[in-house]
Amino acid sequence: MVAPKTLITGASTGIGAIYADRFAKRGHDLVLVARDLVRLETLAAKLRQETGVNVEILRADLTAEADLAVVEAKLRDDAAITTLVNNAGATVAAAFADQGSADISRIIALNVTAVARLANAVAGRFARAGGGTIINIASVVGLVPEFSMSVYGATKAFVLFLSQGLQVELGPRGVRVQAVLPGATSTELWDRAGADAAKLPPMMDAADLVDAALVGFDAGETVTIPPLPDAKLWDSYQTARQAMLPGFGNTLPAARYRT
Ligand code: NAP
């Protein structure tokens, strides 16, 4: 039997590297995507040796059009790939007014454009096959404008919405979609963002985060929030949102807006 194959972006370290370990231990062959070739090769060698799975490496800067196109083509053309983990992401530890246009473009290219395009690259093939999995790593920040991480939070709100929308569109065709919303997690993300180490919040261990996310995945969740103690709060939030839906189709403005 052919082993399922999982492509993971941002697999060179952090949450993505843990996903690589966990999917290898589940018997999946892997395609590891990131920019740091040395780290990818080191992880690939370790996983091959420890688990015996096949591990391919695809060096790509997902903010670069040509590299993104190569990863899209891989996802489109390699029929053995049955799972995509859209994990690569980044932020900048500066207030919105202090962020440069290059930072904003880079964060949106990585956290939004690449995520949507890579999901799109597998969507048609998965739907035609009647199966496949897309795991998108969002963030609790996407639910919390109060954190003053406006661009990063907006990109993660996009990832959550995209995941929920794709589950609606592709779920009936046999495709599984999961959005994972980590809280603060102990990885290099904060250092890369230029965050002040003295001001960092307490962090969840990345291995605990991924293992919890996979429990949510195995339970069939579309949205998994590992640090949230009371899952009913999320359900209530969705119920409150859906209660607004009938009003959205009204053809006259609501009474409070009439002059
Ligand atoms: P991380 O340790 O900084 O790892 C980020 C990964 O993305 C690395 O493998 C990095 O590899 C890759 N990457 C960064 N820029 C890239 C680019 N331009 N092209 C290709 N790959 C790129 O961060 P992490 O915490 O594991 O983040 C993983 C995901 O979790 C992200 O989507 C992040 O937003 C999300 N998340 C993290 C936290 C947290 O507190 N850590 C909380 C909520 C959500 P290379 O440098 O080798 O390219």
mmCIF file of C-alpha atoms and ligand atoms in Angstrom:
data_model
loop_
_atom_site.group_PDB
_atom_site.id
_atom_site.type_symbol
_atom_site.label_atom_id
_atom_site.label_comp_id
_atom_site.label_asym_id
_atom_site.label_seq_id
_atom_site.Cartn_x
_atom_site.Cartn_y
_atom_site.Cartn_z
ATOM 1 C CA MET A 1 0.000 0.000 0.000
ATOM 2 C CA VAL A 2 1.235 3.509 -0.851
ATOM 3 C CA ALA A 3 1.898 5.639 2.255
ATOM 4 C CA PRO A 4 -0.050 8.904 2.517
ATOM 5 C CA LYS A 5 2.136 11.940 1.939
ATOM 6 C CA THR A 6 1.937 15.201 3.876
ATOM 7 C CA LEU A 7 3.361 18.538 2.743
ATOM 8 C CA ILE A 8 4.196 20.896 5.618
ATOM 9 C CA THR A 9 5.201 24.523 5.136
ATOM 10 C CA GLY A 10 7.472 26.128 7.705
ATOM 11 C CA ALA A 11 8.761 22.683 8.632
ATOM 12 C CA SER A 12 12.342 23.689 9.451
ATOM 13 C CA THR A 13 11.607 24.560 13.098
ATOM 14 C CA GLY A 14 8.889 25.298 15.647
ATOM 15 C CA ILE A 15 5.343 24.042 15.223
ATOM 16 C CA GLY A 16 5.971 22.834 11.655
ATOM 17 C CA ALA A 17 8.916 20.647 12.674
ATOM 18 C CA ILE A 18 6.762 19.022 15.385
ATOM 19 C CA TYR A 19 4.000 18.368 12.834
ATOM 20 C CA ALA A 20 6.648 16.714 10.641
ATOM 21 C CA ASP A 21 7.686 14.451 13.510
ATOM 22 C CA ARG A 22 4.101 13.559 14.379
ATOM 23 C CA PHE A 23 3.004 12.812 10.803
ATOM 24 C CA ALA A 24 6.161 10.721 10.246
ATOM 25 C CA LYS A 25 5.256 8.747 13.367
ATOM 26 C CA ARG A 26 1.791 8.243 11.875
ATOM 27 C CA GLY A 27 3.500 6.638 8.860
ATOM 28 C CA HIS A 28 3.146 9.537 6.438
ATOM 29 C CA ASP A 29 5.831 10.302 3.871
ATOM 30 C CA LEU A 30 6.693 13.989 4.006
ATOM 31 C CA VAL A 31 7.476 17.005 1.880
ATOM 32 C CA LEU A 32 9.158 19.617 4.070
ATOM 33 C CA VAL A 33 9.004 23.219 2.862
ATOM 34 C CA ALA A 34 10.940 26.227 4.239
ATOM 35 C CA ARG A 35 13.924 28.429 3.347
ATOM 36 C CA ASP A 36 16.649 26.976 5.584
ATOM 37 C CA LEU A 37 18.020 24.003 3.628
ATOM 38 C CA VAL A 38 20.460 22.884 6.313
ATOM 39 C CA ARG A 39 17.764 22.650 8.951
ATOM 40 C CA LEU A 40 15.405 20.885 6.548
ATOM 41 C CA GLU A 41 18.084 18.336 5.659
ATOM 42 C CA THR A 42 18.940 17.726 9.313
ATOM 43 C CA LEU A 43 15.286 17.154 10.221
ATOM 44 C CA ALA A 44 14.705 14.984 7.143
ATOM 45 C CA ALA A 45 17.695 12.748 7.978
ATOM 46 C CA LYS A 46 16.520 12.372 11.580
ATOM 47 C CA LEU A 47 12.956 11.475 10.596
ATOM 48 C CA ARG A 48 14.078 9.029 7.899
ATOM 49 C CA GLN A 49 16.328 7.303 10.414
ATOM 50 C CA GLU A 50 13.827 7.258 13.274
ATOM 51 C CA THR A 51 10.662 6.370 11.361
ATOM 52 C CA GLY A 52 11.700 4.949 7.980
ATOM 53 C CA VAL A 53 9.359 7.248 6.049
ATOM 54 C CA ASN A 54 10.382 8.964 2.814
ATOM 55 C CA VAL A 55 11.120 12.652 3.281
ATOM 56 C CA GLU A 56 11.449 15.122 0.408
ATOM 57 C CA ILE A 57 12.700 18.664 0.805
ATOM 58 C CA LEU A 58 11.435 21.661 -1.115
ATOM 59 C CA ARG A 59 13.401 24.814 -0.382
ATOM 60 C CA ALA A 60 11.084 27.759 -0.957
ATOM 61 C CA ASP A 61 10.561 31.324 0.158
ATOM 62 C CA LEU A 62 6.778 31.443 0.116
ATOM 63 C CA THR A 63 6.810 35.224 -0.242
ATOM 64 C CA ALA A 64 8.619 34.851 -3.596
ATOM 65 C CA GLU A 65 6.281 34.303 -6.552
ATOM 66 C CA ALA A 66 8.533 31.821 -8.379
ATOM 67 C CA ASP A 67 9.066 29.671 -5.258
ATOM 68 C CA LEU A 68 5.378 29.730 -4.361
ATOM 69 C CA ALA A 69 4.548 28.558 -7.889
ATOM 70 C CA VAL A 70 6.894 25.562 -7.459
ATOM 71 C CA VAL A 71 5.130 24.505 -4.247
ATOM 72 C CA GLU A 72 1.726 24.995 -5.881
ATOM 73 C CA ALA A 73 2.810 22.775 -8.778
ATOM 74 C CA LYS A 74 4.039 20.095 -6.365
ATOM 75 C CA LEU A 75 0.687 20.125 -4.560
ATOM 76 C CA ARG A 76 -1.243 20.007 -7.820
ATOM 77 C CA ASP A 77 0.818 17.306 -9.509
ATOM 78 C CA ASP A 78 1.889 14.896 -6.760
ATOM 79 C CA ALA A 79 -1.181 12.721 -6.331
ATOM 80 C CA ALA A 80 0.399 10.985 -3.330
ATOM 81 C CA ILE A 81 0.027 14.173 -1.257
ATOM 82 C CA THR A 82 -3.166 13.752 0.745
ATOM 83 C CA THR A 83 -2.502 16.293 3.524
ATOM 84 C CA LEU A 84 -1.387 19.932 3.406
ATOM 85 C CA VAL A 85 -0.285 21.652 6.605
ATOM 86 C CA ASN A 86 -0.276 25.392 5.923
ATOM 87 C CA ASN A 87 1.935 26.306 8.866
ATOM 88 C CA ALA A 88 4.573 28.849 7.756
ATOM 89 C CA GLY A 89 3.813 32.237 9.238
ATOM 90 C CA ALA A 90 5.425 35.273 10.786
ATOM 91 C CA THR A 91 4.711 38.534 12.548
ATOM 92 C CA VAL A 92 6.418 41.819 13.313
ATOM 93 C CA ALA A 93 6.626 43.079 16.897
ATOM 94 C CA ALA A 94 5.852 46.707 16.147
ATOM 95 C CA ALA A 95 2.757 48.867 16.508
ATOM 96 C CA PHE A 96 0.831 49.302 13.253
ATOM 97 C CA ALA A 97 1.900 52.912 12.835
ATOM 98 C CA ASP A 98 5.553 51.894 13.142
ATOM 99 C CA GLN A 99 5.448 49.027 10.634
ATOM 100 C CA GLY A 100 7.005 49.560 7.245
ATOM 101 C CA SER A 101 5.211 48.775 4.001
ATOM 102 C CA ALA A 102 7.718 45.989 3.241
ATOM 103 C CA ASP A 103 6.898 44.304 6.576
ATOM 104 C CA ILE A 104 3.170 44.497 5.924
ATOM 105 C CA SER A 105 3.544 43.105 2.409
ATOM 106 C CA ARG A 106 5.776 40.261 3.613
ATOM 107 C CA ILE A 107 3.444 39.240 6.442
ATOM 108 C CA ILE A 108 0.395 39.277 4.185
ATOM 109 C CA ALA A 109 2.252 37.400 1.409
ATOM 110 C CA LEU A 110 3.275 34.635 3.822
ATOM 111 C CA ASN A 111 0.270 34.431 6.168
ATOM 112 C CA VAL A 112 -2.500 35.115 3.634
ATOM 113 C CA THR A 113 -1.521 34.793 -0.031
ATOM 114 C CA ALA A 114 0.588 31.642 0.318
ATOM 115 C CA VAL A 115 -1.974 29.953 2.590
ATOM 116 C CA ALA A 116 -4.863 30.605 0.192
ATOM 117 C CA ARG A 117 -2.914 29.689 -2.939
ATOM 118 C CA LEU A 118 -1.519 26.455 -1.518
ATOM 119 C CA ALA A 119 -4.965 25.419 -0.276
ATOM 120 C CA ASN A 120 -6.313 26.238 -3.730
ATOM 121 C CA ALA A 121 -3.590 24.136 -5.353
ATOM 122 C CA VAL A 122 -4.902 20.980 -3.648
ATOM 123 C CA ALA A 123 -8.597 21.805 -3.402
ATOM 124 C CA GLY A 124 -9.616 20.677 -6.876
ATOM 125 C CA ARG A 125 -7.575 17.477 -6.777
ATOM 126 C CA PHE A 126 -8.789 16.576 -3.263
ATOM 127 C CA ALA A 127 -12.419 17.285 -4.175
ATOM 128 C CA ARG A 128 -12.181 15.156 -7.321
ATOM 129 C CA ALA A 129 -10.598 12.349 -5.288
ATOM 130 C CA GLY A 130 -13.305 12.665 -2.615
ATOM 131 C CA GLY A 131 -10.719 12.989 0.168
ATOM 132 C CA GLY A 132 -7.754 14.886 1.552
ATOM 133 C CA THR A 133 -6.900 17.117 4.487
ATOM 134 C CA ILE A 134 -6.001 20.784 4.801
ATOM 135 C CA ILE A 135 -4.709 21.948 8.190
ATOM 136 C CA ASN A 136 -4.253 25.717 8.468
ATOM 137 C CA ILE A 137 -2.382 27.234 11.401
ATOM 138 C CA ALA A 138 -4.204 30.407 12.433
ATOM 139 C CA SER A 139 -3.904 32.019 15.899
ATOM 140 C CA VAL A 140 -6.065 33.136 18.805
ATOM 141 C CA VAL A 141 -4.778 36.612 17.899
ATOM 142 C CA GLY A 142 -7.225 36.481 14.975
ATOM 143 C CA LEU A 143 -10.038 36.667 17.530
ATOM 144 C CA VAL A 144 -8.525 39.433 19.662
ATOM 145 C CA PRO A 145 -8.207 42.939 18.173
ATOM 146 C CA GLU A 146 -7.468 44.023 21.770
ATOM 147 C CA PHE A 147 -3.957 42.537 21.472
ATOM 148 C CA SER A 148 -2.834 45.402 19.189
ATOM 149 C CA MET A 149 -1.307 42.965 16.693
ATOM 150 C CA SER A 150 -3.561 44.285 13.961
ATOM 151 C CA VAL A 151 -1.964 43.086 10.729
ATOM 152 C CA TYR A 152 -0.906 39.717 12.128
ATOM 153 C CA GLY A 153 -4.323 39.256 13.768
ATOM 154 C CA ALA A 154 -6.086 40.201 10.543
ATOM 155 C CA THR A 155 -4.056 37.624 8.601
ATOM 156 C CA LYS A 156 -4.998 34.982 11.154
ATOM 157 C CA ALA A 157 -8.686 36.002 11.047
ATOM 158 C CA PHE A 158 -8.366 35.419 7.292
ATOM 159 C CA VAL A 159 -6.944 31.936 7.894
ATOM 160 C CA LEU A 160 -9.790 31.079 10.278
ATOM 161 C CA PHE A 161 -12.455 32.372 7.872
ATOM 162 C CA LEU A 162 -10.809 30.633 4.917
ATOM 163 C CA SER A 163 -10.762 27.347 6.828
ATOM 164 C CA GLN A 164 -14.395 27.602 7.867
ATOM 165 C CA GLY A 165 -15.379 28.545 4.328
ATOM 166 C CA LEU A 166 -13.375 25.702 2.807
ATOM 167 C CA GLN A 167 -14.960 23.227 5.208
ATOM 168 C CA VAL A 168 -18.375 24.442 3.981
ATOM 169 C CA GLU A 169 -17.322 24.219 0.314
ATOM 170 C CA LEU A 170 -15.160 21.110 0.353
ATOM 171 C CA GLY A 171 -16.484 19.154 3.366
ATOM 172 C CA PRO A 172 -19.436 17.739 1.430
ATOM 173 C CA ARG A 173 -16.937 16.510 -1.189
ATOM 174 C CA GLY A 174 -15.008 14.488 1.396
ATOM 175 C CA VAL A 175 -12.216 16.965 2.192
ATOM 176 C CA ARG A 176 -11.285 17.644 5.846
ATOM 177 C CA VAL A 177 -10.318 21.190 6.813
ATOM 178 C CA GLN A 178 -9.040 22.186 10.250
ATOM 179 C CA ALA A 179 -8.007 25.595 11.549
ATOM 180 C CA VAL A 180 -5.694 25.440 14.553
ATOM 181 C CA LEU A 181 -5.596 28.509 16.792
ATOM 182 C CA PRO A 182 -2.553 28.398 19.058
ATOM 183 C CA GLY A 183 -2.075 30.904 21.839
ATOM 184 C CA ALA A 184 1.446 32.048 22.690
ATOM 185 C CA THR A 185 3.699 29.089 21.948
ATOM 186 C CA SER A 186 7.384 28.678 22.657
ATOM 187 C CA THR A 187 9.091 28.925 19.235
ATOM 188 C CA GLU A 188 11.450 31.253 17.375
ATOM 189 C CA LEU A 189 8.509 33.298 16.051
ATOM 190 C CA TRP A 190 8.828 35.916 18.772
ATOM 191 C CA ASP A 191 12.567 36.362 18.369
ATOM 192 C CA ARG A 192 12.242 36.558 14.576
ATOM 193 C CA ALA A 193 9.555 39.214 15.037
ATOM 194 C CA GLY A 194 11.935 41.308 17.114
ATOM 195 C CA ALA A 195 9.855 40.999 20.284
ATOM 196 C CA ASP A 196 11.265 42.220 23.602
ATOM 197 C CA ALA A 197 12.053 38.989 25.496
ATOM 198 C CA ALA A 198 11.255 40.680 28.826
ATOM 199 C CA LYS A 199 7.681 41.392 27.705
ATOM 200 C CA LEU A 200 6.780 37.931 26.410
ATOM 201 C CA PRO A 201 3.743 36.147 27.887
ATOM 202 C CA PRO A 202 3.937 32.630 29.363
ATOM 203 C CA MET A 203 4.097 30.122 26.497
ATOM 204 C CA MET A 204 2.734 26.684 25.681
ATOM 205 C CA ASP A 205 5.296 24.088 24.645
ATOM 206 C CA ALA A 206 5.177 23.552 20.851
ATOM 207 C CA ALA A 207 4.953 19.762 21.229
ATOM 208 C CA ASP A 208 1.978 20.088 23.615
ATOM 209 C CA LEU A 209 0.330 22.449 21.126
ATOM 210 C CA VAL A 210 0.695 20.106 18.154
ATOM 211 C CA ASP A 211 -0.337 17.012 20.111
ATOM 212 C CA ALA A 212 -3.465 18.835 21.318
ATOM 213 C CA ALA A 213 -4.206 20.049 17.775
ATOM 214 C CA LEU A 214 -3.991 16.459 16.537
ATOM 215 C CA VAL A 215 -6.407 15.327 19.261
ATOM 216 C CA GLY A 216 -8.787 17.971 17.900
ATOM 217 C CA PHE A 217 -8.110 16.787 14.367
ATOM 218 C CA ASP A 218 -8.780 13.146 15.242
ATOM 219 C CA ALA A 219 -12.009 14.251 16.961
ATOM 220 C CA GLY A 220 -13.148 15.787 13.655
ATOM 221 C CA GLU A 221 -12.997 19.449 14.717
ATOM 222 C CA THR A 222 -12.982 22.205 12.086
ATOM 223 C CA VAL A 223 -11.674 24.731 14.611
ATOM 224 C CA THR A 224 -9.266 23.682 17.348
ATOM 225 C CA ILE A 225 -8.166 26.106 20.065
ATOM 226 C CA PRO A 226 -5.736 24.118 22.226
ATOM 227 C CA PRO A 227 -5.467 26.609 25.132
ATOM 228 C CA LEU A 228 -9.244 27.239 25.452
ATOM 229 C CA PRO A 229 -10.523 25.349 28.537
ATOM 230 C CA ASP A 230 -14.263 25.612 27.784
ATOM 231 C CA ALA A 231 -15.085 24.546 24.216
ATOM 232 C CA LYS A 232 -18.718 25.613 24.733
ATOM 233 C CA LEU A 233 -17.603 29.263 24.608
ATOM 234 C CA TRP A 234 -16.523 28.778 20.993
ATOM 235 C CA ASP A 235 -19.832 27.073 20.206
ATOM 236 C CA SER A 236 -21.748 30.005 21.757
ATOM 237 C CA TYR A 237 -19.698 32.444 19.683
ATOM 238 C CA GLN A 238 -20.644 30.579 16.495
ATOM 239 C CA THR A 239 -24.294 30.433 17.557
ATOM 240 C CA ALA A 240 -24.316 34.212 18.173
ATOM 241 C CA ARG A 241 -22.770 34.821 14.734
ATOM 242 C CA GLN A 242 -25.226 32.531 12.980
ATOM 243 C CA ALA A 243 -28.167 34.237 14.749
ATOM 244 C CA MET A 244 -27.333 37.381 12.726
ATOM 245 C CA LEU A 245 -27.543 35.595 9.374
ATOM 246 C CA PRO A 246 -31.296 36.026 8.683
ATOM 247 C CA GLY A 247 -30.916 39.805 9.051
ATOM 248 C CA PHE A 248 -28.090 40.034 6.501
ATOM 249 C CA GLY A 249 -30.541 39.422 3.640
ATOM 250 C CA ASN A 250 -32.848 42.321 4.501
ATOM 251 C CA THR A 251 -33.442 44.686 1.604
ATOM 252 C CA LEU A 252 -34.277 47.661 3.801
ATOM 253 C CA PRO A 253 -31.910 49.218 6.340
ATOM 254 C CA ALA A 254 -32.617 48.319 9.961
ATOM 255 C CA ALA A 255 -35.042 50.658 11.764
ATOM 256 C CA ARG A 256 -32.256 52.399 13.690
ATOM 257 C CA TYR A 257 -30.686 53.610 10.416
ATOM 258 C CA ARG A 258 -33.854 54.966 8.806
ATOM 259 C CA THR A 259 -34.168 58.712 8.516
HETATM 260 P P1 NAP B 1 8.746 29.763 13.843
HETATM 261 O O1 NAP B 1 9.390 28.918 14.886
HETATM 262 O O2 NAP B 1 9.286 31.131 13.572
HETATM 263 O O3 NAP B 1 8.700 28.925 12.489
HETATM 264 C C1 NAP B 1 8.216 29.508 11.311
HETATM 265 C C2 NAP B 1 8.469 28.539 10.162
HETATM 266 O O4 NAP B 1 8.051 29.178 8.959
HETATM 267 C C3 NAP B 1 9.921 28.182 10.015
HETATM 268 O O5 NAP B 1 10.039 26.847 9.608
HETATM 269 C C4 NAP B 1 10.394 29.116 8.895
HETATM 270 O O6 NAP B 1 11.444 28.476 8.216
HETATM 271 C C5 NAP B 1 9.136 29.198 8.044
HETATM 272 N N1 NAP B 1 9.106 30.421 7.262
HETATM 273 C C6 NAP B 1 9.178 31.702 7.717
HETATM 274 N N2 NAP B 1 9.163 32.559 6.689
HETATM 275 C C7 NAP B 1 9.085 31.803 5.566
HETATM 276 C C8 NAP B 1 9.050 32.099 4.180
HETATM 277 N N3 NAP B 1 9.113 33.361 3.738
HETATM 278 N N4 NAP B 1 8.958 31.085 3.298
HETATM 279 C C9 NAP B 1 8.921 29.805 3.737
HETATM 280 N N5 NAP B 1 8.936 29.457 5.026
HETATM 281 C C10 NAP B 1 9.035 30.446 5.930
HETATM 282 O O7 NAP B 1 7.226 30.001 14.177
HETATM 283 P P2 NAP B 1 6.075 29.036 14.743
HETATM 284 O O8 NAP B 1 5.642 29.610 16.026
HETATM 285 O O9 NAP B 1 6.449 27.616 14.677
HETATM 286 O O10 NAP B 1 4.952 29.382 13.675
HETATM 287 C C11 NAP B 1 4.227 28.410 12.964
HETATM 288 C C12 NAP B 1 2.816 28.934 12.746
HETATM 289 O O11 NAP B 1 2.155 29.041 13.998
HETATM 290 C C13 NAP B 1 2.760 30.330 12.116
HETATM 291 O O12 NAP B 1 1.729 30.374 11.158
HETATM 292 C C14 NAP B 1 2.433 31.224 13.293
HETATM 293 O O13 NAP B 1 1.773 32.401 12.897
HETATM 294 C C15 NAP B 1 1.528 30.309 14.079
HETATM 295 N N6 NAP B 1 1.363 30.676 15.491
HETATM 296 C C16 NAP B 1 2.440 30.737 16.306
HETATM 297 C C17 NAP B 1 2.246 31.143 17.629
HETATM 298 C C18 NAP B 1 3.399 31.256 18.588
HETATM 299 O O14 NAP B 1 3.213 31.841 19.672
HETATM 300 N N7 NAP B 1 4.573 30.742 18.273
HETATM 301 C C19 NAP B 1 0.966 31.448 18.099
HETATM 302 C C20 NAP B 1 -0.102 31.360 17.226
HETATM 303 C C21 NAP B 1 0.096 30.976 15.930
HETATM 304 P P3 NAP B 1 12.663 29.192 7.433
HETATM 305 O O15 NAP B 1 13.142 30.331 8.247
HETATM 306 O O16 NAP B 1 13.629 28.060 7.292
HETATM 307 O O17 NAP B 1 12.057 29.593 6.115
#
